[in-house]
């Protein structure tokens, strides 16, 4: 999957959690939590949605690597590469 | 026969609009079934029935807005014979209210004049009604034997003052703010709050949870908020007076622990539905119930019992960066627990200064029901429970 597709998947997962948000306005280098006013339960649901879509199990210790949209894309691309090997 | 009434879904609700029936006259229902949908100022609610039997008569049609306590339907309980006409009590008990245009003309039940009987009303309720221009005969009594309580009259006053806004089609957000304003103003006016706080070392709890989550699939992982809720619920067993309701001038202990969880809604405002039997559920069960509750609260599909049953409220504002919460009690509850942000702080442990994740827990409590000493014991119990996370 390309980074662009991963990014779309991430945005789709976020749209389930914050349906009222205009995701086109998200700044990719800023913290998602702050931009969408989401809490830890939302974050857990976000991780579950990502897991369902990409079949990648994200350990809790890696949550700090998924703070921004750019972070998510990079992290998931690298994890996908690792899991494909 | 049993009356299925417009439920009281929190202190900030004085009336509700029936959105629709999920059952019709003649249908069988059993305790716990969702049989109607009601619009409150805060949300649309699925209303459960607490009697098993057959719906004998529908009294209120979709589209009608009626005060709390108004009979919506008559239910013939199991073992009872079919009624011939609507009971006088059911008719007399239905107060006049703001009635919105119904989509279809309701079928009027036979009108039977109410019994000319002496009103059962408390002196305080009578005086309050007189002060606010309320005719006690128009108020539905919810006390023992249908006695009209002070709370019943206060609700009637709220209905009277809230009706113009509801009728004018004020948007949900404004009505929610009005409902919250009514309950919070009442709380601050009537409840002598006292406040206590303590800082809790969360090192063990967080380490235990991290280990526990390593073994779990992502869907089953815990969030630390669940540990806090369970610790509060267990601590209430040691100070049960904080798990009470203030009714008719005295504290009434609640038999069960149903922690209400303050959940912010994405469009603004909040609700605080109950996690039923919080003290008896395992952390896994609580986590599942908590996730479900948050999702349904934000999707607008809560059940009536979840809004009417909380015996204490827990609010956590740490996600917003708040370190200490000084909450307002949600009447008729008598306590509220607030949690702030989980932060790393220098902490003295065994003669060493170390960095520890800590959280500030606060108690807002009703001084009519408990004293600072008992409140302090309660906070200490929460702290103790969190030092033994494996026992939660």
PDB file of N, CA and C in Angstrom, chain B residues 248-296:
ATOM      1  N   UNK B 248     -36.262  14.337  49.871  1.00  0.00           N
ATOM      2  CA  UNK B 248     -37.205  14.766  50.899  1.00  0.00           C
ATOM      3  C   UNK B 248     -36.508  15.058  52.215  1.00  0.00           C
ATOM      4  N   UNK B 249     -35.410  15.766  52.148  1.00  0.00           N
ATOM      5  CA  UNK B 249     -34.764  16.218  53.360  1.00  0.00           C
ATOM      6  C   UNK B 249     -33.915  15.203  54.085  1.00  0.00           C
ATOM      7  N   UNK B 250     -33.660  14.070  53.474  1.00  0.00           N
ATOM      8  CA  UNK B 250     -32.742  13.131  54.124  1.00  0.00           C
ATOM      9  C   UNK B 250     -31.981  12.297  53.081  1.00  0.00           C
ATOM     10  N   UNK B 251     -30.872  11.735  53.564  1.00  0.00           N
ATOM     11  CA  UNK B 251     -30.052  10.911  52.667  1.00  0.00           C
ATOM     12  C   UNK B 251     -30.615   9.501  52.619  1.00  0.00           C
ATOM     13  N   UNK B 252     -30.743   8.991  51.415  1.00  0.00           N
ATOM     14  CA  UNK B 252     -31.223   7.619  51.224  1.00  0.00           C
ATOM     15  C   UNK B 252     -30.092   6.831  50.566  1.00  0.00           C
ATOM     16  N   UNK B 253     -29.594   5.829  51.286  1.00  0.00           N
ATOM     17  CA  UNK B 253     -28.487   5.035  50.756  1.00  0.00           C
ATOM     18  C   UNK B 253     -28.920   4.291  49.510  1.00  0.00           C
ATOM     19  N   UNK B 254     -28.065   4.251  48.508  1.00  0.00           N
ATOM     20  CA  UNK B 254     -28.365   3.483  47.303  1.00  0.00           C
ATOM     21  C   UNK B 254     -27.869   2.052  47.494  1.00  0.00           C
ATOM     22  N   UNK B 255     -28.710   1.102  47.132  1.00  0.00           N
ATOM     23  CA  UNK B 255     -28.363  -0.308  47.360  1.00  0.00           C
ATOM     24  C   UNK B 255     -27.229  -0.749  46.433  1.00  0.00           C
ATOM     25  N   UNK B 256     -27.150  -0.157  45.251  1.00  0.00           N
ATOM     26  CA  UNK B 256     -26.143  -0.560  44.277  1.00  0.00           C
ATOM     27  C   UNK B 256     -25.225   0.612  43.958  1.00  0.00           C
ATOM     28  N   UNK B 257     -24.083   0.269  43.394  1.00  0.00           N
ATOM     29  CA  UNK B 257     -23.145   1.317  42.971  1.00  0.00           C
ATOM     30  C   UNK B 257     -23.209   1.442  41.450  1.00  0.00           C
ATOM     31  N   UNK B 258     -23.785   2.539  41.000  1.00  0.00           N
ATOM     32  CA  UNK B 258     -23.864   2.806  39.562  1.00  0.00           C
ATOM     33  C   UNK B 258     -23.124   4.129  39.311  1.00  0.00           C
ATOM     34  N   UNK B 259     -21.868   4.020  38.918  1.00  0.00           N
ATOM     35  CA  UNK B 259     -21.087   5.244  38.737  1.00  0.00           C
ATOM     36  C   UNK B 259     -21.490   5.934  37.430  1.00  0.00           C
ATOM     37  N   UNK B 260     -21.873   7.186  37.534  1.00  0.00           N
ATOM     38  CA  UNK B 260     -22.172   7.988  36.353  1.00  0.00           C
ATOM     39  C   UNK B 260     -20.858   8.564  35.817  1.00  0.00           C
ATOM     40  N   UNK B 261     -20.648   8.442  34.537  1.00  0.00           N
ATOM     41  CA  UNK B 261     -19.394   8.896  33.938  1.00  0.00           C
ATOM     42  C   UNK B 261     -19.678  10.115  33.072  1.00  0.00           C
ATOM     43  N   UNK B 262     -19.064  11.227  33.413  1.00  0.00           N
ATOM     44  CA  UNK B 262     -19.275  12.440  32.616  1.00  0.00           C
ATOM     45  C   UNK B 262     -18.603  12.264  31.259  1.00  0.00           C
ATOM     46  N   UNK B 263     -19.403  12.363  30.206  1.00  0.00           N
ATOM     47  CA  UNK B 263     -18.893  12.186  28.835  1.00  0.00           C
ATOM     48  C   UNK B 263     -19.190  13.455  28.055  1.00  0.00           C
ATOM     49  N   UNK B 264     -18.136  14.072  27.534  1.00  0.00           N
ATOM     50  CA  UNK B 264     -18.368  15.291  26.745  1.00  0.00           C
ATOM     51  C   UNK B 264     -18.855  14.882  25.354  1.00  0.00           C
ATOM     52  N   UNK B 265     -19.804  15.649  24.866  1.00  0.00           N
ATOM     53  CA  UNK B 265     -20.363  15.362  23.542  1.00  0.00           C
ATOM     54  C   UNK B 265     -19.620  16.188  22.501  1.00  0.00           C
ATOM     55  N   UNK B 266     -19.502  15.654  21.321  1.00  0.00           N
ATOM     56  CA  UNK B 266     -18.650  16.314  20.335  1.00  0.00           C
ATOM     57  C   UNK B 266     -19.214  17.666  19.899  1.00  0.00           C
ATOM     58  N   UNK B 267     -20.526  17.812  19.957  1.00  0.00           N
ATOM     59  CA  UNK B 267     -21.105  19.094  19.563  1.00  0.00           C
ATOM     60  C   UNK B 267     -21.144  20.102  20.710  1.00  0.00           C
ATOM     61  N   UNK B 268     -20.630  19.703  21.883  1.00  0.00           N
ATOM     62  CA  UNK B 268     -20.692  20.534  23.078  1.00  0.00           C
ATOM     63  C   UNK B 268     -21.659  19.940  24.081  1.00  0.00           C
ATOM     64  N   UNK B 269     -21.490  20.332  25.348  1.00  0.00           N
ATOM     65  CA  UNK B 269     -22.333  19.796  26.407  1.00  0.00           C
ATOM     66  C   UNK B 269     -21.831  18.442  26.888  1.00  0.00           C
ATOM     67  N   UNK B 270     -22.562  17.874  27.835  1.00  0.00           N
ATOM     68  CA  UNK B 270     -22.149  16.589  28.373  1.00  0.00           C
ATOM     69  C   UNK B 270     -23.333  15.811  28.909  1.00  0.00           C
ATOM     70  N   UNK B 271     -23.121  14.513  29.047  1.00  0.00           N
ATOM     71  CA  UNK B 271     -24.071  13.639  29.726  1.00  0.00           C
ATOM     72  C   UNK B 271     -23.267  12.799  30.711  1.00  0.00           C
ATOM     73  N   UNK B 272     -23.953  12.240  31.707  1.00  0.00           N
ATOM     74  CA  UNK B 272     -23.250  11.427  32.706  1.00  0.00           C
ATOM     75  C   UNK B 272     -24.025  10.137  32.962  1.00  0.00           C
ATOM     76  N   UNK B 273     -24.045   9.239  31.983  1.00  0.00           N
ATOM     77  CA  UNK B 273     -24.794   7.984  32.151  1.00  0.00           C
ATOM     78  C   UNK B 273     -24.083   7.006  33.091  1.00  0.00           C
ATOM     79  N   UNK B 274     -24.863   6.040  33.560  1.00  0.00           N
ATOM     80  CA  UNK B 274     -24.354   5.093  34.564  1.00  0.00           C
ATOM     81  C   UNK B 274     -23.675   3.895  33.928  1.00  0.00           C
ATOM     82  N   UNK B 275     -22.600   3.483  34.559  1.00  0.00           N
ATOM     83  CA  UNK B 275     -22.038   2.152  34.317  1.00  0.00           C
ATOM     84  C   UNK B 275     -22.622   1.298  35.434  1.00  0.00           C
ATOM     85  N   UNK B 276     -23.606   0.500  35.091  1.00  0.00           N
ATOM     86  CA  UNK B 276     -24.324  -0.225  36.135  1.00  0.00           C
ATOM     87  C   UNK B 276     -23.430  -1.209  36.892  1.00  0.00           C
ATOM     88  N   UNK B 277     -23.666  -1.279  38.208  1.00  0.00           N
ATOM     89  CA  UNK B 277     -22.942  -2.216  39.078  1.00  0.00           C
ATOM     90  C   UNK B 277     -21.437  -2.124  38.864  1.00  0.00           C
ATOM     91  N   UNK B 278     -20.941  -0.917  38.905  1.00  0.00           N
ATOM     92  CA  UNK B 278     -19.524  -0.668  38.629  1.00  0.00           C
ATOM     93  C   UNK B 278     -18.618  -1.475  39.551  1.00  0.00           C
ATOM     94  N   UNK B 279     -19.036  -1.630  40.806  1.00  0.00           N
ATOM     95  CA  UNK B 279     -18.187  -2.323  41.785  1.00  0.00           C
ATOM     96  C   UNK B 279     -18.137  -3.826  41.551  1.00  0.00           C
ATOM     97  N   UNK B 280     -19.126  -4.367  40.852  1.00  0.00           N
ATOM     98  CA  UNK B 280     -19.198  -5.824  40.702  1.00  0.00           C
ATOM     99  C   UNK B 280     -18.611  -6.318  39.386  1.00  0.00           C
ATOM    100  N   UNK B 281     -18.300  -5.395  38.484  1.00  0.00           N
ATOM    101  CA  UNK B 281     -17.797  -5.812  37.170  1.00  0.00           C
ATOM    102  C   UNK B 281     -16.271  -5.946  37.192  1.00  0.00           C
ATOM    103  N   UNK B 282     -15.773  -6.908  36.425  1.00  0.00           N
ATOM    104  CA  UNK B 282     -14.322  -7.037  36.278  1.00  0.00           C
ATOM    105  C   UNK B 282     -13.841  -5.868  35.422  1.00  0.00           C
ATOM    106  N   UNK B 283     -12.532  -5.637  35.417  1.00  0.00           N
ATOM    107  CA  UNK B 283     -12.002  -4.546  34.594  1.00  0.00           C
ATOM    108  C   UNK B 283     -12.311  -4.773  33.107  1.00  0.00           C
ATOM    109  N   UNK B 284     -12.251  -6.034  32.686  1.00  0.00           N
ATOM    110  CA  UNK B 284     -12.559  -6.332  31.275  1.00  0.00           C
ATOM    111  C   UNK B 284     -14.017  -5.996  30.958  1.00  0.00           C
ATOM    112  N   UNK B 285     -14.905  -6.385  31.856  1.00  0.00           N
ATOM    113  CA  UNK B 285     -16.333  -6.091  31.641  1.00  0.00           C
ATOM    114  C   UNK B 285     -16.574  -4.584  31.653  1.00  0.00           C
ATOM    115  N   UNK B 286     -15.911  -3.920  32.608  1.00  0.00           N
ATOM    116  CA  UNK B 286     -16.093  -2.463  32.710  1.00  0.00           C
ATOM    117  C   UNK B 286     -15.575  -1.754  31.463  1.00  0.00           C
ATOM    118  N   UNK B 287     -14.434  -2.208  30.978  1.00  0.00           N
ATOM    119  CA  UNK B 287     -13.848  -1.573  29.786  1.00  0.00           C
ATOM    120  C   UNK B 287     -14.793  -1.707  28.600  1.00  0.00           C
ATOM    121  N   UNK B 288     -15.345  -2.905  28.446  1.00  0.00           N
ATOM    122  CA  UNK B 288     -16.266  -3.139  27.333  1.00  0.00           C
ATOM    123  C   UNK B 288     -17.506  -2.241  27.476  1.00  0.00           C
ATOM    124  N   UNK B 289     -18.030  -2.202  28.700  1.00  0.00           N
ATOM    125  CA  UNK B 289     -19.230  -1.392  28.952  1.00  0.00           C
ATOM    126  C   UNK B 289     -18.931   0.101  28.775  1.00  0.00           C
ATOM    127  N   UNK B 290     -17.748   0.510  29.204  1.00  0.00           N
ATOM    128  CA  UNK B 290     -17.350   1.920  29.122  1.00  0.00           C
ATOM    129  C   UNK B 290     -17.215   2.358  27.650  1.00  0.00           C
ATOM    130  N   UNK B 291     -16.548   1.519  26.860  1.00  0.00           N
ATOM    131  CA  UNK B 291     -16.400   1.832  25.421  1.00  0.00           C
ATOM    132  C   UNK B 291     -17.757   1.966  24.753  1.00  0.00           C
ATOM    133  N   UNK B 292     -18.612   0.998  25.072  1.00  0.00           N
ATOM    134  CA  UNK B 292     -19.955   0.987  24.488  1.00  0.00           C
ATOM    135  C   UNK B 292     -20.733   2.246  24.917  1.00  0.00           C
ATOM    136  N   UNK B 293     -20.600   2.585  26.206  1.00  0.00           N
ATOM    137  CA  UNK B 293     -21.338   3.739  26.731  1.00  0.00           C
ATOM    138  C   UNK B 293     -20.891   5.039  26.060  1.00  0.00           C
ATOM    139  N   UNK B 294     -19.581   5.200  25.915  1.00  0.00           N
ATOM    140  CA  UNK B 294     -19.059   6.430  25.291  1.00  0.00           C
ATOM    141  C   UNK B 294     -19.538   6.521  23.840  1.00  0.00           C
ATOM    142  N   UNK B 295     -19.467   5.389  23.134  1.00  0.00           N
ATOM    143  CA  UNK B 295     -19.883   5.413  21.722  1.00  0.00           C
ATOM    144  C   UNK B 295     -21.366   5.739  21.598  1.00  0.00           C
ATOM    145  N   UNK B 296     -22.178   5.121  22.471  1.00  0.00           N
ATOM    146  CA  UNK B 296     -23.626   5.366  22.385  1.00  0.00           C
ATOM    147  C   UNK B 296     -23.976   6.768  22.849  1.00  0.00           C
TER     148      UNK B 296
END
